[in-house]
PDB file of C-alpha atoms in Angstrom:
ATOM      1  CA  MET A   1       0.052  -0.092   0.095  1.00  0.00           C
ATOM      2  CA  GLY A   2       0.993   3.479  -0.865  1.00  0.00           C
ATOM      3  CA  TYR A   3       0.103   6.696   0.822  1.00  0.00           C
ATOM      4  CA  VAL A   4      -3.219   8.365   0.955  1.00  0.00           C
ATOM      5  CA  PHE A   5      -3.397  11.836  -0.098  1.00  0.00           C
ATOM      6  CA  ILE A   6      -5.694  14.283   2.423  1.00  0.00           C
ATOM      7  CA  SER A   7      -7.350  17.045   0.718  1.00  0.00           C
ATOM      8  CA  TYR A   8      -8.880  19.768   3.088  1.00  0.00           C
ATOM      9  CA  SER A   9      -9.628  23.374   3.670  1.00  0.00           C
ATOM     10  CA  SER A  10      -7.236  25.045   6.003  1.00  0.00           C
ATOM     11  CA  MET A  11     -10.312  25.956   7.874  1.00  0.00           C
ATOM     12  CA  ASN A  12     -10.784  22.179   8.680  1.00  0.00           C
ATOM     13  CA  ARG A  13      -7.091  21.673   9.857  1.00  0.00           C
ATOM     14  CA  GLU A  14      -8.106  20.145  13.191  1.00  0.00           C
ATOM     15  CA  SER A  15     -10.283  17.577  11.434  1.00  0.00           C
ATOM     16  CA  ALA A  16      -7.622  16.893   8.849  1.00  0.00           C
ATOM     17  CA  ASP A  17      -5.136  16.178  11.621  1.00  0.00           C
ATOM     18  CA  LYS A  18      -7.535  13.740  13.302  1.00  0.00           C
ATOM     19  CA  ILE A  19      -7.920  11.723  10.152  1.00  0.00           C
ATOM     20  CA  LYS A  20      -4.210  11.783   9.483  1.00  0.00           C
ATOM     21  CA  ASN A  21      -3.573  10.496  13.321  1.00  0.00           C
ATOM     22  CA  ILE A  22      -6.351   7.889  12.859  1.00  0.00           C
ATOM     23  CA  PHE A  23      -4.575   6.679   9.614  1.00  0.00           C
ATOM     24  CA  SER A  24      -1.062   6.558  11.410  1.00  0.00           C
ATOM     25  CA  ARG A  25      -2.429   4.663  14.392  1.00  0.00           C
ATOM     26  CA  ASN A  26      -3.676   2.089  11.877  1.00  0.00           C
ATOM     27  CA  GLY A  27      -0.711   1.640   9.826  1.00  0.00           C
ATOM     28  CA  ILE A  28      -1.593   3.887   7.048  1.00  0.00           C
ATOM     29  CA  ASP A  29       0.707   6.601   5.736  1.00  0.00           C
ATOM     30  CA  SER A  30      -0.662   9.736   4.514  1.00  0.00           C
ATOM     31  CA  TRP A  31       0.425  12.975   2.698  1.00  0.00           C
ATOM     32  CA  ILE A  32      -0.992  16.316   3.954  1.00  0.00           C
ATOM     33  CA  ALA A  33      -0.057  19.900   3.066  1.00  0.00           C
ATOM     34  CA  PRO A  34       1.721  21.933   4.315  1.00  0.00           C
ATOM     35  CA  ASP A  35       3.636  19.418   6.568  1.00  0.00           C
ATOM     36  CA  ASP A  36       4.670  17.100   3.582  1.00  0.00           C
ATOM     37  CA  ILE A  37       5.787  20.004   1.498  1.00  0.00           C
ATOM     38  CA  PRO A  38       9.641  20.646   1.805  1.00  0.00           C
ATOM     39  CA  ALA A  39      10.799  24.027   2.781  1.00  0.00           C
ATOM     40  CA  GLY A  40      11.413  26.200  -0.158  1.00  0.00           C
ATOM     41  CA  SER A  41       9.522  24.071  -2.507  1.00  0.00           C
ATOM     42  CA  GLU A  42       6.947  25.306  -5.035  1.00  0.00           C
ATOM     43  CA  TYR A  43       3.551  24.239  -3.519  1.00  0.00           C
ATOM     44  CA  ALA A  44       1.808  23.470  -6.879  1.00  0.00           C
ATOM     45  CA  GLY A  45       4.402  21.261  -8.329  1.00  0.00           C
ATOM     46  CA  VAL A  46       4.961  19.327  -4.858  1.00  0.00           C
ATOM     47  CA  ILE A  47       1.221  18.803  -4.546  1.00  0.00           C
ATOM     48  CA  ASN A  48       0.597  17.743  -8.004  1.00  0.00           C
ATOM     49  CA  LYS A  49       3.432  15.040  -7.575  1.00  0.00           C
ATOM     50  CA  ALA A  50       1.866  14.046  -4.374  1.00  0.00           C
ATOM     51  CA  VAL A  51      -1.699  13.221  -5.926  1.00  0.00           C
ATOM     52  CA  LYS A  52      -0.045  11.897  -8.848  1.00  0.00           C
ATOM     53  CA  HIS A  53       1.743   9.485  -6.761  1.00  0.00           C
ATOM     54  CA  CYS A  54      -0.784   8.562  -4.098  1.00  0.00           C
ATOM     55  CA  ALA A  55      -2.572   5.090  -3.739  1.00  0.00           C
ATOM     56  CA  CYS A  56      -5.897   7.176  -3.000  1.00  0.00           C
ATOM     57  CA  PHE A  57      -7.129  10.309  -2.321  1.00  0.00           C
ATOM     58  CA  VAL A  58      -9.339  11.330   0.687  1.00  0.00           C
ATOM     59  CA  LEU A  59     -11.374  14.331   0.293  1.00  0.00           C
ATOM     60  CA  LEU A  60     -12.670  16.043   3.613  1.00  0.00           C
ATOM     61  CA  LEU A  61     -15.914  17.451   2.435  1.00  0.00           C
ATOM     62  CA  THR A  62     -17.161  20.582   4.054  1.00  0.00           C
ATOM     63  CA  LYS A  63     -18.490  24.066   2.899  1.00  0.00           C
ATOM     64  CA  ASP A  64     -15.038  25.510   3.289  1.00  0.00           C
ATOM     65  CA  SER A  65     -13.460  22.722   1.263  1.00  0.00           C
ATOM     66  CA  MET A  66     -15.833  23.310  -1.509  1.00  0.00           C
ATOM     67  CA  ARG A  67     -15.024  27.051  -1.551  1.00  0.00           C
ATOM     68  CA  SER A  68     -11.155  26.142  -1.732  1.00  0.00           C
ATOM     69  CA  GLN A  69      -9.695  26.690  -5.148  1.00  0.00           C
ATOM     70  CA  TRP A  70      -6.747  24.465  -3.940  1.00  0.00           C
ATOM     71  CA  VAL A  71      -9.046  21.447  -2.861  1.00  0.00           C
ATOM     72  CA  ALA A  72     -10.966  21.880  -6.241  1.00  0.00           C
ATOM     73  CA  LYS A  73      -7.527  21.661  -8.252  1.00  0.00           C
ATOM     74  CA  GLU A  74      -6.474  18.725  -5.985  1.00  0.00           C
ATOM     75  CA  VAL A  75      -9.677  16.789  -6.732  1.00  0.00           C
ATOM     76  CA  GLU A  76      -9.232  17.434 -10.448  1.00  0.00           C
ATOM     77  CA  ARG A  77      -5.816  16.035 -10.391  1.00  0.00           C
ATOM     78  CA  ALA A  78      -6.970  12.935  -8.477  1.00  0.00           C
ATOM     79  CA  ILE A  79      -9.579  12.404 -11.141  1.00  0.00           C
ATOM     80  CA  ASN A  80      -7.209  13.091 -13.923  1.00  0.00           C
ATOM     81  CA  TYR A  81      -4.715  10.674 -12.574  1.00  0.00           C
ATOM     82  CA  LYS A  82      -7.636   8.198 -12.114  1.00  0.00           C
ATOM     83  CA  LYS A  83      -7.003   7.957  -8.287  1.00  0.00           C
ATOM     84  CA  PRO A  84      -9.908   6.562  -6.127  1.00  0.00           C
ATOM     85  CA  VAL A  85     -11.533   9.611  -4.441  1.00  0.00           C
ATOM     86  CA  ILE A  86     -13.252   8.883  -1.158  1.00  0.00           C
ATOM     87  CA  PRO A  87     -15.299  11.610   0.175  1.00  0.00           C
ATOM     88  CA  VAL A  88     -15.756  11.981   3.816  1.00  0.00           C
ATOM     89  CA  GLN A  89     -18.456  14.353   4.674  1.00  0.00           C
ATOM     90  CA  LEU A  90     -17.654  16.357   7.991  1.00  0.00           C
ATOM     91  CA  GLU A  91     -20.709  18.595   8.092  1.00  0.00           C
ATOM     92  CA  ASP A  92     -24.081  18.892   6.453  1.00  0.00           C
ATOM     93  CA  VAL A  93     -23.691  20.233   3.083  1.00  0.00           C
ATOM     94  CA  SER A  94     -25.150  20.337  -0.405  1.00  0.00           C
ATOM     95  CA  LEU A  95     -22.741  19.708  -3.145  1.00  0.00           C
ATOM     96  CA  THR A  96     -21.849  22.824  -5.407  1.00  0.00           C
ATOM     97  CA  ASP A  97     -22.159  22.260  -9.179  1.00  0.00           C
ATOM     98  CA  GLN A  98     -18.448  21.742  -9.361  1.00  0.00           C
ATOM     99  CA  PHE A  99     -18.177  19.231  -6.650  1.00  0.00           C
ATOM    100  CA  GLU A 100     -21.280  17.465  -7.860  1.00  0.00           C
ATOM    101  CA  LEU A 101     -19.475  16.955 -11.142  1.00  0.00           C
ATOM    102  CA  TYR A 102     -16.402  15.685  -9.346  1.00  0.00           C
ATOM    103  CA  ILE A 103     -18.012  13.270  -6.881  1.00  0.00           C
ATOM    104  CA  SER A 104     -21.363  12.632  -7.807  1.00  0.00           C
ATOM    105  CA  THR A 105     -20.890   9.152  -8.593  1.00  0.00           C
ATOM    106  CA  ASN A 106     -18.713   8.315  -5.445  1.00  0.00           C
ATOM    107  CA  GLN A 107     -20.273   7.015  -2.264  1.00  0.00           C
ATOM    108  CA  ILE A 108     -19.777   9.520   0.451  1.00  0.00           C
ATOM    109  CA  LEU A 109     -18.948   8.403   3.954  1.00  0.00           C
ATOM    110  CA  VAL A 110     -20.458  10.295   6.656  1.00  0.00           C
ATOM    111  CA  PRO A 111     -18.763   9.579  10.121  1.00  0.00           C
ATOM    112  CA  SER A 112     -20.707  10.195  13.270  1.00  0.00           C
ATOM    113  CA  SER A 113     -17.346  11.259  14.889  1.00  0.00           C
ATOM    114  CA  LEU A 114     -13.664  11.250  14.057  1.00  0.00           C
ATOM    115  CA  ASP A 115     -13.118   8.273  16.344  1.00  0.00           C
ATOM    116  CA  ASP A 116     -11.235   5.113  15.163  1.00  0.00           C
ATOM    117  CA  ALA A 117     -13.898   3.102  16.942  1.00  0.00           C
ATOM    118  CA  THR A 118     -16.912   4.288  14.905  1.00  0.00           C
ATOM    119  CA  PRO A 119     -18.279   1.982  12.154  1.00  0.00           C
ATOM    120  CA  GLU A 120     -17.668   4.544   9.555  1.00  0.00           C
ATOM    121  CA  MET A 121     -14.211   5.180  10.467  1.00  0.00           C
ATOM    122  CA  GLN A 122     -13.574   1.483  10.351  1.00  0.00           C
ATOM    123  CA  SER A 123     -14.960   1.541   7.075  1.00  0.00           C
ATOM    124  CA  LEU A 124     -12.743   4.219   5.804  1.00  0.00           C
ATOM    125  CA  ILE A 125      -9.611   2.577   7.182  1.00  0.00           C
ATOM    126  CA  ALA A 126     -10.571  -0.768   5.509  1.00  0.00           C
ATOM    127  CA  ILE A 127     -11.352   1.024   2.108  1.00  0.00           C
ATOM    128  CA  VAL A 128      -8.053   2.910   2.273  1.00  0.00           C
ATOM    129  CA  LYS A 129      -6.036  -0.254   3.171  1.00  0.00           C
ATOM    130  CA  ARG A 130      -7.312  -1.887  -0.091  1.00  0.00           C
ATOM    131  CA  TYR A 131      -5.131   0.545  -2.033  1.00  0.00           C
TER     132      TYR A 131
END
């Protein structure tokens, strides 16, 4: 298994860190900006390579992430590179037209909480481990 790319809005950093920690505790390597961007690097190039080489792509779906031009670009790259996109809905949202196009055929996971023990998070862990 390779690593999972975690795409999120910086407004949802706390949730992204919780997901990253859950993955880590379950033996799953992950890539997350800006932590995994080397100092002095060009963001766009590093992010593009990270998406290109990830095993799968986890999208933290929130109102903020759907407003983020960076998240939209990352999702587009994941689709372009034919990466499995796993949307994790963190709040009650209606998909924007753009995200409806991107993920309308994907099963959206809606966890009751960001805790390893919930059935939804166990499902996410199992899905990610397949890649």
